[in-house]
Coordinates of C-alpha atoms in Angstrom, one line a residue:
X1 CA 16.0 -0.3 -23.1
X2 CA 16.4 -3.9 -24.8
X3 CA 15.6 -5.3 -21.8
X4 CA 12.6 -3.3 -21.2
X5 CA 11.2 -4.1 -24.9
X6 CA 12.0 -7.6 -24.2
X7 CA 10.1 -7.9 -21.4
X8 CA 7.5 -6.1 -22.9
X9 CA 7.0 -8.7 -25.9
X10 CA 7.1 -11.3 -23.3
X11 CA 3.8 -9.7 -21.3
X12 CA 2.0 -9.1 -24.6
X13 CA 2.5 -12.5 -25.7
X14 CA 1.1 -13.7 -22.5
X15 CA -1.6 -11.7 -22.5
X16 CA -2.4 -13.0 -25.9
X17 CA -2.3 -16.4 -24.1
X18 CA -4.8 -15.7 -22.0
X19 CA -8.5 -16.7 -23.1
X20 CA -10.9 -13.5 -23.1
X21 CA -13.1 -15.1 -20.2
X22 CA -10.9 -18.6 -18.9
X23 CA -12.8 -21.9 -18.9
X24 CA -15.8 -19.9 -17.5
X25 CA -18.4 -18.5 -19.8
X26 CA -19.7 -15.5 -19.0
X27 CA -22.3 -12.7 -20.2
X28 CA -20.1 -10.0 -21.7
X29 CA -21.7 -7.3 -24.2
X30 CA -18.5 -5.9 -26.7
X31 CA -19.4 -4.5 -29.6
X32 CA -18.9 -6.2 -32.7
X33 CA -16.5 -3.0 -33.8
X34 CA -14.8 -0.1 -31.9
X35 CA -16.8 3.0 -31.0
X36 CA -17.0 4.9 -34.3
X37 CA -14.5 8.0 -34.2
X38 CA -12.3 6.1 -31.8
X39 CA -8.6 7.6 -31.9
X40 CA -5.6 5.1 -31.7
X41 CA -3.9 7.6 -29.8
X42 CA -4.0 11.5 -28.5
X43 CA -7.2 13.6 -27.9
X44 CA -9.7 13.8 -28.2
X45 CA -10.1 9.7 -27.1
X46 CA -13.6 10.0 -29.5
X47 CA -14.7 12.5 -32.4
X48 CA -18.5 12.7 -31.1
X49 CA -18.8 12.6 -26.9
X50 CA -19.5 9.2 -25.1
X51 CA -21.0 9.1 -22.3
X52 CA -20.4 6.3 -19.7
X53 CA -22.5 6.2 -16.2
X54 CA -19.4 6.0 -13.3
X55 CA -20.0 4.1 -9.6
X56 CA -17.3 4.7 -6.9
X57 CA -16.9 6.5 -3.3
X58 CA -16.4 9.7 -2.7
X59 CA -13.7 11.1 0.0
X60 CA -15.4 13.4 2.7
X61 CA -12.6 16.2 1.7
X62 CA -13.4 16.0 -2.1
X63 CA -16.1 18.1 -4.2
X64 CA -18.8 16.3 -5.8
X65 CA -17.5 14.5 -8.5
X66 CA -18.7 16.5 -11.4
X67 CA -16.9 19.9 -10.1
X68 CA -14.1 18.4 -9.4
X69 CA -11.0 20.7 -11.5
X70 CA -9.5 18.0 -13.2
X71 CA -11.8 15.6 -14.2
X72 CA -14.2 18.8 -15.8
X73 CA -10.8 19.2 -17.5
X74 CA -10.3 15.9 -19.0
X75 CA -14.1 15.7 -20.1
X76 CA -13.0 18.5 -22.5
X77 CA -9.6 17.1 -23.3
X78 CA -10.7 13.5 -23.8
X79 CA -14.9 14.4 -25.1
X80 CA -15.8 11.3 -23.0
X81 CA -18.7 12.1 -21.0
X82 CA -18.4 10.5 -17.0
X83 CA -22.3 10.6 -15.1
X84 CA -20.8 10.6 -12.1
X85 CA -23.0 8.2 -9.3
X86 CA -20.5 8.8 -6.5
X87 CA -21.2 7.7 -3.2
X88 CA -19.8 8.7 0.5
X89 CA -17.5 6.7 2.3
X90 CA -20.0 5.3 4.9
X91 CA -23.0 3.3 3.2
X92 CA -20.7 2.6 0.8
X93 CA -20.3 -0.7 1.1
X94 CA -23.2 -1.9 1.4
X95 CA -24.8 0.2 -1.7
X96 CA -22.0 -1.6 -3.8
X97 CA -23.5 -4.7 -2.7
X98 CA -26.6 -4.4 -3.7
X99 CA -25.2 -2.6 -7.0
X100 CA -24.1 -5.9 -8.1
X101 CA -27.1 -8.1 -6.3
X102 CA -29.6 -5.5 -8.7
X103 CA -27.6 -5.7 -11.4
X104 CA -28.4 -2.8 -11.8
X105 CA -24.6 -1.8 -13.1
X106 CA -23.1 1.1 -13.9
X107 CA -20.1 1.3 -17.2
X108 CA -17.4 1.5 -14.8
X109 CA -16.6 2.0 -11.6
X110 CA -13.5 4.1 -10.4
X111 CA -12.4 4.4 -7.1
X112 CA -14.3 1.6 -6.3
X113 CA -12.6 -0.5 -3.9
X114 CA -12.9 -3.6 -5.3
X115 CA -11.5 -6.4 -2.6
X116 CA -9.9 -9.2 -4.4
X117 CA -12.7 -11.4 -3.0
X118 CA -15.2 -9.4 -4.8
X119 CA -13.3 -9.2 -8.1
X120 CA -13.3 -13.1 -7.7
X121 CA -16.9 -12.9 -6.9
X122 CA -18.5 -10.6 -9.5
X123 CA -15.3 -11.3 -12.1
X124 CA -14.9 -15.0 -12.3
X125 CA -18.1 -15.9 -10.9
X126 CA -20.9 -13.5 -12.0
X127 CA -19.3 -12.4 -15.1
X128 CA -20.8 -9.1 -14.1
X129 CA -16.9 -7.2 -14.7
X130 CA -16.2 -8.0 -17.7
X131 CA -12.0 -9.4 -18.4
X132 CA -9.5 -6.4 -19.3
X133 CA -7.1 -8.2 -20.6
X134 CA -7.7 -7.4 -24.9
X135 CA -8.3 -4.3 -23.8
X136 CA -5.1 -3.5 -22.2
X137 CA -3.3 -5.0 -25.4
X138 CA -5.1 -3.1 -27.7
X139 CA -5.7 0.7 -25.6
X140 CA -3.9 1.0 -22.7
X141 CA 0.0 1.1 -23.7
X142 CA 1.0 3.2 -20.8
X143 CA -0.5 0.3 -18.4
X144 CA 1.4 -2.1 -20.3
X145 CA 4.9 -0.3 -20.0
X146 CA 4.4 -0.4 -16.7
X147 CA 3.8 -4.0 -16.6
X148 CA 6.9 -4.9 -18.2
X149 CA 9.2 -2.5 -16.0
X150 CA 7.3 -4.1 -13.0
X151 CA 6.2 -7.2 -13.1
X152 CA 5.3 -8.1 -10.1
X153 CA 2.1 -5.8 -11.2
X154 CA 0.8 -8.2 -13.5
X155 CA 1.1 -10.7 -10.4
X156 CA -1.1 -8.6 -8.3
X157 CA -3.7 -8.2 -10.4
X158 CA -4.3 -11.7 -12.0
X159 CA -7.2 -13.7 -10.7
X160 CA -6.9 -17.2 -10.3
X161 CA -8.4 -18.1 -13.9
X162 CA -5.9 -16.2 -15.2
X163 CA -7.7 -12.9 -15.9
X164 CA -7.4 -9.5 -15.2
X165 CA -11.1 -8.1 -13.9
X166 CA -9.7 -4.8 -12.4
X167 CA -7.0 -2.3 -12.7
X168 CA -5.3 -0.6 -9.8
X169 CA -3.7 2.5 -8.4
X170 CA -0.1 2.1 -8.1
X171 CA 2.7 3.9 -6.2
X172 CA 6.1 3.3 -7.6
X173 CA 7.9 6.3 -6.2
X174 CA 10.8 5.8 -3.2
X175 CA 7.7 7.2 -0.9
X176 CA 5.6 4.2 -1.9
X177 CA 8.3 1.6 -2.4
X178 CA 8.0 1.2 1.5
X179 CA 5.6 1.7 4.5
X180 CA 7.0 2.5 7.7
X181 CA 10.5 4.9 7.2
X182 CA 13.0 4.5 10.0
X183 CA 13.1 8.2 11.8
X184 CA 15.5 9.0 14.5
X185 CA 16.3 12.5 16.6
X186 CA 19.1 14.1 15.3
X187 CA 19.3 16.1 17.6
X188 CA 19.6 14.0 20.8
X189 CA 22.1 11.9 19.0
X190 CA 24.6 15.5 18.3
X191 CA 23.9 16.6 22.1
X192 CA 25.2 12.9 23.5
X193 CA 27.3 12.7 20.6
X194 CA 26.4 9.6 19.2
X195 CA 26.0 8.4 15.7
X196 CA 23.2 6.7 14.2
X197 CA 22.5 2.9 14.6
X198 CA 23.7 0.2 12.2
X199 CA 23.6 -2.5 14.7
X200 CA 21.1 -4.6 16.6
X201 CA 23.5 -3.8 19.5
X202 CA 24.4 -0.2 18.8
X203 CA 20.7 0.2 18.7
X204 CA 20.4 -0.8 22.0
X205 CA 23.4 1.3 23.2
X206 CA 21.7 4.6 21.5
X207 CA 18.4 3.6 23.0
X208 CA 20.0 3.4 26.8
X209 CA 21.6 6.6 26.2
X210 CA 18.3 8.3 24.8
X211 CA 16.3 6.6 27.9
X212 CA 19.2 8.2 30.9
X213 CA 21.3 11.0 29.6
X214 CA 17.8 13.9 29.2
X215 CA 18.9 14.9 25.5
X216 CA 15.7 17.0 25.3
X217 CA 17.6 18.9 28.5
X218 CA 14.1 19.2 30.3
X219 CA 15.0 17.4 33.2
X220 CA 12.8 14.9 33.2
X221 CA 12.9 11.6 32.2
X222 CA 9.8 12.0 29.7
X223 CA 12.2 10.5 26.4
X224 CA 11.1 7.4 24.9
X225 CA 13.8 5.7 22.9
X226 CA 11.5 3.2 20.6
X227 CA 8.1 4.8 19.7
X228 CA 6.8 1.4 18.2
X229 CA 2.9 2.7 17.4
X230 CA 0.7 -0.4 17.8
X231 CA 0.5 -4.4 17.9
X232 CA 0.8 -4.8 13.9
X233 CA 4.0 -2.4 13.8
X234 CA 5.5 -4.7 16.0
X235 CA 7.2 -6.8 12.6
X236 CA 9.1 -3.2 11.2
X237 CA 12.3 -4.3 12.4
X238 CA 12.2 -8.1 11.3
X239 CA 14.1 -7.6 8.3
X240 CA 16.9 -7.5 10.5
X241 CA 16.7 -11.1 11.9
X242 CA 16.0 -12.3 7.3
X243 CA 12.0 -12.0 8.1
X244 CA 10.7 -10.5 5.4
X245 CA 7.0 -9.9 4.9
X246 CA 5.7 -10.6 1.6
X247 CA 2.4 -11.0 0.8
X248 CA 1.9 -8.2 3.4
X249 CA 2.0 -11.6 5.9
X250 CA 4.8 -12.9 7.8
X251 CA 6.0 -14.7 4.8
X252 CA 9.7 -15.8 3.6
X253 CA 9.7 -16.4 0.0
X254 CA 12.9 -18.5 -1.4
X255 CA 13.4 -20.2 -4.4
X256 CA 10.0 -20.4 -5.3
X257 CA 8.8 -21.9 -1.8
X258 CA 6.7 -19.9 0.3
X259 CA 7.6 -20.2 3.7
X260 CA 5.3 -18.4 7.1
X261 CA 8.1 -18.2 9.8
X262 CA 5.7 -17.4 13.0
X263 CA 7.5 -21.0 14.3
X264 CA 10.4 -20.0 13.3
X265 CA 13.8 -19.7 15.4
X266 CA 14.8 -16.4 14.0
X267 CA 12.0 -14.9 14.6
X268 CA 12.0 -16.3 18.5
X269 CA 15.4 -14.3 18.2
X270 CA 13.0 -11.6 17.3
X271 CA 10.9 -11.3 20.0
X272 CA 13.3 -12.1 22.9
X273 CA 15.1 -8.8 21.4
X274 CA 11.8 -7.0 21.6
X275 CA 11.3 -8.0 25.2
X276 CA 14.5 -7.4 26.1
X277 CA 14.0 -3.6 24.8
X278 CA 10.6 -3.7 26.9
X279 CA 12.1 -4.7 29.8
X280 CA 14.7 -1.9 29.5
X281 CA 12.1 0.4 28.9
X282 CA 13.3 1.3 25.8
X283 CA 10.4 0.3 24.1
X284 CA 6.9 2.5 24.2
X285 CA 5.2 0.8 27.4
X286 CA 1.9 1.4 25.8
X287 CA 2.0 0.1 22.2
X288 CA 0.0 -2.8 22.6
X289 CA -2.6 -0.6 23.8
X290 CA -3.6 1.1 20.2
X291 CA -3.5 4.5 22.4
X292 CA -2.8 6.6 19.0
X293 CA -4.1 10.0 20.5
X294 CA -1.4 9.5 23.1
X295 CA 1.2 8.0 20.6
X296 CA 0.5 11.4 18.4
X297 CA 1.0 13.5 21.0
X298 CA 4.4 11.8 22.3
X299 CA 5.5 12.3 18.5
X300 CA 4.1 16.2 18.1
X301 CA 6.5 16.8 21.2
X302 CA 9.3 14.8 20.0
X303 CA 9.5 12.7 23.0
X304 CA 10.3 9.7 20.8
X305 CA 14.4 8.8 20.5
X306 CA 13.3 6.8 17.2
X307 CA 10.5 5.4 15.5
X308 CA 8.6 4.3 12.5
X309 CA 6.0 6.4 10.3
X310 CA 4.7 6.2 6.2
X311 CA 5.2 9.8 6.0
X312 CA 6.5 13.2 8.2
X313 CA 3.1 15.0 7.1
X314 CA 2.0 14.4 11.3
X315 CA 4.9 15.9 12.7
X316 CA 5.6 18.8 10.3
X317 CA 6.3 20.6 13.1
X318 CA 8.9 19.1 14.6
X319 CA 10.0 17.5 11.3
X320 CA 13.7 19.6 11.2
X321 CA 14.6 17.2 14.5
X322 CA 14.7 14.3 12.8
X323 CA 16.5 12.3 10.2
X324 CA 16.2 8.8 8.6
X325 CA 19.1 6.4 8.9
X326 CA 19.9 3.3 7.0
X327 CA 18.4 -0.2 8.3
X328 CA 20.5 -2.0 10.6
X329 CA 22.0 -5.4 10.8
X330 CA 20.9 -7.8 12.8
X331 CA 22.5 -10.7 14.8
X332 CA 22.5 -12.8 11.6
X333 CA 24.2 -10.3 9.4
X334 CA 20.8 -9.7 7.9
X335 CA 20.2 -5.9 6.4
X336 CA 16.7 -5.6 5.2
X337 CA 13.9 -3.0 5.5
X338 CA 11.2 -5.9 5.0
X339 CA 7.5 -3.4 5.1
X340 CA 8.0 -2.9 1.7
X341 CA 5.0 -2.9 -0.9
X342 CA 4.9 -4.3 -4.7
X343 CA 4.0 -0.9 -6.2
X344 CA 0.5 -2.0 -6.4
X345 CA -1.7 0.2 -3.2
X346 CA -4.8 -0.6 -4.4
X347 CA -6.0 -3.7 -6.8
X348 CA -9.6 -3.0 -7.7
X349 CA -9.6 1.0 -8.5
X350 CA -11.4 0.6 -12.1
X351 CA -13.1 -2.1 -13.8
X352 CA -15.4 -2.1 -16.7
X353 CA -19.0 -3.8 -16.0
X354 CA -20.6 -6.6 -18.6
X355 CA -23.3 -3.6 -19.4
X356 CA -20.8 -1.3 -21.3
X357 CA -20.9 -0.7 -24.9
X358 CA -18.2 1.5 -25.3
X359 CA -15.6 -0.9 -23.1
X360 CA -12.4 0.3 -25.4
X361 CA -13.6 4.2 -24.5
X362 CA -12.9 2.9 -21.4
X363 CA -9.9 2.2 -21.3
X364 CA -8.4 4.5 -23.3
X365 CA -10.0 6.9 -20.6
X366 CA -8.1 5.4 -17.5
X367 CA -4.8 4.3 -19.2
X368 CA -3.9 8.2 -19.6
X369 CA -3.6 8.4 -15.2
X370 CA -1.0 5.4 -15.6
X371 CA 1.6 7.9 -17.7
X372 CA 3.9 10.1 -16.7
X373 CA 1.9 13.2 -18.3
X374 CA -1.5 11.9 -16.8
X375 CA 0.0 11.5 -13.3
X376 CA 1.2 15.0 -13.4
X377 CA -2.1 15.9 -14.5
X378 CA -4.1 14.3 -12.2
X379 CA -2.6 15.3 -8.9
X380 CA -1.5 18.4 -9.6
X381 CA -3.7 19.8 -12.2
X382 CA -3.0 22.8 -14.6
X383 CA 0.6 24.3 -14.4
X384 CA 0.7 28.4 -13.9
X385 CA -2.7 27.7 -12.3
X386 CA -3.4 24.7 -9.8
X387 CA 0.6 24.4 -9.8
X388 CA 3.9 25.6 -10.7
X389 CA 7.6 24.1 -11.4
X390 CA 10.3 25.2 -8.8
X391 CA 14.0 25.7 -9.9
X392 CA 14.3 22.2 -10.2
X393 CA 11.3 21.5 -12.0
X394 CA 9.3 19.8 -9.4
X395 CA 5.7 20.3 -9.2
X396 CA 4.7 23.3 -6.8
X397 CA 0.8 24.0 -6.0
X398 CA 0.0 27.4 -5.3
X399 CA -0.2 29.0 -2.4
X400 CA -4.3 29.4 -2.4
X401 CA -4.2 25.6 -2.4
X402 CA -1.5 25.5 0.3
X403 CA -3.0 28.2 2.6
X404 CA -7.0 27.7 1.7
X405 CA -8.4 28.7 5.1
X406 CA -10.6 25.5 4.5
X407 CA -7.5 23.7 4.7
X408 CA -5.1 21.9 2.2
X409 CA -7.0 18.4 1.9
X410 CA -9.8 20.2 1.2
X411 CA -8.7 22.5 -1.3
X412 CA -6.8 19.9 -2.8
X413 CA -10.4 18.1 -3.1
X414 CA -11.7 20.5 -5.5
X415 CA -9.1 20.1 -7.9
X416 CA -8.8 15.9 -8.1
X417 CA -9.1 12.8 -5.8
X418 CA -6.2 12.4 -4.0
X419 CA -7.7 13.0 -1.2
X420 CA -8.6 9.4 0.9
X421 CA -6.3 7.3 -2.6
X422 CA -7.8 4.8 -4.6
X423 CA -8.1 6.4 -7.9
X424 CA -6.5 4.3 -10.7
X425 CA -3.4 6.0 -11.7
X426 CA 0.4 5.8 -11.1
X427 CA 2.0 7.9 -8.7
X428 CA 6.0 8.3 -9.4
X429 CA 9.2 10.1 -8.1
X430 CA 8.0 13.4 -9.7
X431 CA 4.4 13.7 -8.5
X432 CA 4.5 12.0 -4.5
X433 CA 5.6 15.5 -3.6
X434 CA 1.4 15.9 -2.9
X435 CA 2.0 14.3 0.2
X436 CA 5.6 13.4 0.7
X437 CA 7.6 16.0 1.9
X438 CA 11.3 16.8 0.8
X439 CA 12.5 14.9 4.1
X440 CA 10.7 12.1 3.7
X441 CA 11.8 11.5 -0.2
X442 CA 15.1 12.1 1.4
X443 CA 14.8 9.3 3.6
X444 CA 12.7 6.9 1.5
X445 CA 16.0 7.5 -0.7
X446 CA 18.4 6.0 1.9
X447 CA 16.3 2.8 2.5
X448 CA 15.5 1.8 -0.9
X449 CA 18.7 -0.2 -1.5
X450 CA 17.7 -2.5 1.4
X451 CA 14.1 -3.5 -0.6
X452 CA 13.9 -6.8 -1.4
X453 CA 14.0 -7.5 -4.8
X454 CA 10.5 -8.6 -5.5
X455 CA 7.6 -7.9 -3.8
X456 CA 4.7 -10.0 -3.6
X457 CA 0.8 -8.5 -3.0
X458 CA -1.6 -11.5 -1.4
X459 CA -2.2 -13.6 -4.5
X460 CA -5.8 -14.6 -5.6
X461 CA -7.3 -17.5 -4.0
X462 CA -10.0 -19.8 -5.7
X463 CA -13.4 -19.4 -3.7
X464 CA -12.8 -23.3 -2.7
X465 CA -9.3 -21.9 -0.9
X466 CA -11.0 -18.2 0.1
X467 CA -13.3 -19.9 2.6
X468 CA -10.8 -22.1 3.8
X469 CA -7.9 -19.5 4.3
X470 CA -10.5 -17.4 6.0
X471 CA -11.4 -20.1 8.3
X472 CA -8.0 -21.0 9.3
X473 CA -6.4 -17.2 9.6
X474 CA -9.2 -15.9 11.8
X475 CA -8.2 -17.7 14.6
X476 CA -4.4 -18.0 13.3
X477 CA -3.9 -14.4 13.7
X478 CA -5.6 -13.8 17.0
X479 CA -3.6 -16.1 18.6
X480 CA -0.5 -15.0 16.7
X481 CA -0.8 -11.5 18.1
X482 CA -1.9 -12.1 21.7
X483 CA 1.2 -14.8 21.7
X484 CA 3.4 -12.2 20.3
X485 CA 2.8 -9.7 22.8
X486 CA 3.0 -11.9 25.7
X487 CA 6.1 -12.6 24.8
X488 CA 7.2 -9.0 24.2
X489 CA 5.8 -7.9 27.7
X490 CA 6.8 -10.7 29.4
X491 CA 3.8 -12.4 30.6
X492 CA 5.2 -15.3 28.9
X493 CA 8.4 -16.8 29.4
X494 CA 10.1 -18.4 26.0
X495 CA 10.3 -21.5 28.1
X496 CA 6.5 -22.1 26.5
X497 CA 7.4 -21.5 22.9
X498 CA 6.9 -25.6 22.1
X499 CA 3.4 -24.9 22.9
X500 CA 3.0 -21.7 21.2
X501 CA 4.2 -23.5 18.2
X502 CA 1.9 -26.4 18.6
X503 CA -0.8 -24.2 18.9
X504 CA 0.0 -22.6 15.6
X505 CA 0.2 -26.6 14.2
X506 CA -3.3 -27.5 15.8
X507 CA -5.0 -24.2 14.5
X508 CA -3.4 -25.6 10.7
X509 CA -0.1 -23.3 9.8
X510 CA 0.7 -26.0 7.7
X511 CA -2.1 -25.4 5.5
X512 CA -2.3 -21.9 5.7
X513 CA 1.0 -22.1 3.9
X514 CA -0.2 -24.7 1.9
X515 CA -3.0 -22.6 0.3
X516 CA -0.2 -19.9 -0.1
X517 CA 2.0 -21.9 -2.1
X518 CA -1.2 -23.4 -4.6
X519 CA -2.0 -19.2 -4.9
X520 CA 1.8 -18.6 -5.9
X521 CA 2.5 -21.5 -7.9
X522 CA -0.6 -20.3 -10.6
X523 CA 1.5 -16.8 -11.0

């Protein structure tokens, strides 16, 4: 707890550091005073309604915006009037665009998928979103406390002058500590009676025994031991050989230094373990292919041995056959489950434009989705009647919402705005239940110990650096990936990996990690 209030006053104080707007000037209307009838606390957030015209996109499986169960709720609970100007997912885009080319700007916008290039852009630049950052010290406490338990969130979310322009949604349950969970069939391992892997070469063992002793009993040899789904999965198991991948790039960070290891020799260690699996057939012959109707259907019929997935929510029905096991240890003695994410899912879910007058209403109005209470709230809606508590107190929704004929998304879309994410709020231990099944909390459990400790999101880039990173990692990462699975099928012997690595030099890796270190330095 001392710790936690430490690190708290720590934050605050450099927030407070922190000039309203940088070095930049920019067109910002605050009131001189806080909204009359403003509350410090509780509900309602104002004695007389506010109103305050909202711009986001709407989910194809939610109801329009203004029937929507929970936030018709919270306009009573909080007497803050939303106009909802929701758009659909496709057009989207573009009508935000030309939103901000109008400026024709709405209060806020939620669920607005703000990229950190526009933040930059309409933040730093236009001065059209106005800087959070007094806000947040003076009305959003539950957004702070988060901060100081996690601050790598306050690391995400800073632009490069030093401002914060937009607030997220953030996962910090086991479910969302990670991406990919390792899955394997429990049942083929008790039929050949083998144990789960904890080596790069019992791994191999399990997968030659998967590949030629029929555990599904069919027969045929239809098993595939290593359901890798596509080309960008290809890195899950690089922990294992001490690549980890922060920044959500193939990035080592140590000591401060941050380091891309594409040249690296580990991670040529890597990929002749890959190809030796391909060349085994152990490994999914098609991966490279992005055949994900096919990879689905291998995985509904459990024909996969093992492989990697977010969630069990596409193979429900054969969920009971598998289990999670811990991540193994490579050649190096490394142990690390290395697609793990900072907590932060989404950076630019609200932000307050440089047109509202009621910016502290605001605030106070999103900051109740980042506690415990409002998270609870906001997925699962009104207890004894969008939800109830099971013996052990975990959040339940009822079975009209479970069985709507319409199906569950869409039932779940009249009552909030889960479905398709995005939404500014935190999502913890006690509400990922919406979409994380028992199993999969179960085995998001078992890998958390082998997290790194901190997780870095992409930092912000100056728009001097943007266009050059841009320029350099278009053609950085095509050739990364087409090199990479050469190598993995075989069409390239590792007798050429001097040239692939002066390829990577000529195409300016150096720099690349260059610009990296500038961005990561400033945080």
């Amino acid at each position: 707890m001392k710790k936690s209030v430490m690190v708290l006053f720590v934050l605050v104080v450099l927030l407070m550091s922190i000039p309203a707007a940088g070095n930049k000037e920019v067109a910002v209307t605050v009131p001189a005073a806080p909204t009359a009838g403003l509350n410090a606390s509780g509900f309602p957030i104002v004695a007389e309604p506010v109103t305050l015209k909202v711009f986001g996109v709407r989910d194809q499986n939610t109801a329009e915006w203004k029937n929507v169960k929970m936030l018709t709720e919270y306009q009573k609970l909080s007497n803050v009037i939303m106009d909802y100007q929701e758009v659909p997912t496709q057009g989207y885009d573009e009508k935000k665009s030309l939103l901000f080319a109008s400026n024709d700007l709405p209060d806020v916008f939620v669920r607005a998928q703000l990229s950190k290039v526009e933040i930059a852009k309409y933040g730093m630049e236009s001065g059209q979103l106005i800087p959070l950052n007094d806000l947040l010290k003076q009305y959003a406490p539950n957004f702070m406390a988060l901060m100081a338990k996690y601050p790598t969130i306050l690391a995400s979310i800073t632009s490069a002058d030093g401002n914060i322009y937009a607030l997220p949604e953030l996962d910090l349950s086991n479910t969302g500590r990670m991406g990919f969970k390792q899955w394997i069939n429990k049942e083929w391992l008790a039929k050949l009676g083998l144990k789960a892997p904890t080596t790069t070469d019992e791994l191999i063992t399990v997968l030659r025994a998967f590949r030629d002793k029929d555990p599904n009993g069919n027969g045929l040899k239809d098993e595939i031991p290593l359901g890798i789904r596509e080309t960008s999965s290809i890195y899950v198991l690089g922990g294992s050989f001490g690549l980890d991948h922060q920044m959500k790039e193939t990035i080592n960070i140590e000591n401060g230094k941050v380091h891309i290891w594409l040249k690296d020799a580990k991670f040529k260690s890597y990929l002749q373990f890959l190809n030796q699996l391909y060349e085994e057939k152990l490994l999914w012959k098609d991966y490279y292919k992005r055949d994900l109707p096919s990879w689905r259907s291998n995985l509904s019929n459990a024909l996969f041995g093992a492989f990697y997935m977010p969630y069990s929510d596409v193979f429900l029905k054969v969920e009971n056959q598998f289990t999670g096991y811990a991540p193994i240890k490579g050649p190096y003695g490394d142990q690390l489950w290395s697609d793990a994410n900072s907590g932060v899912l989404a950076v630019g879910a609200f932000a307050i434009s440089n047109v509202c007058t009621n910016p502290e209403v605001a605030m106070r109005w999103v900051d109740y989705f980042y506690s415990e209470e409002g998270s609870l709230f906001f997925r699962y809606g009104i207890e004894n009647e969008t939800y109830t508590l099971d013996a052990n107190g975990t959040p339940v929704f009822v079975d009209s919402i479970l069985k709507d004929p319409k199906g569950f998304m869409t039932a779940l879309g009249q009552i909030n705005l889960v479905p398709g994410g995005g939404f500014p709020q935190v999502i913890t231990n006690d509400t990922d239940g919406v979409v994380a099944s028992a199993l999969t909390k179960e085995v998001s459990a078992m890998m958390v110990p082998y997290l790194p400790e901190q997780v870095y999101l992409q930092p912000s880039f100056t728009q001097e650096e943007s266009e050059e990173f841009v320029t350099i990692v278009q053609d950085l990462y095509k050739y990364r990936d087409e090199a990479v699975t050469k190598f993995i099928l075989g069409e390239w012997k590792f007798d050429k990996w001097d040239e692939y690595c002066a390829t990577l030099d000529k195409i300016g890796i150096a720099k690349l990690e260059k610009l990296y270190q500038q961005a990561f330095d400033r945080l």
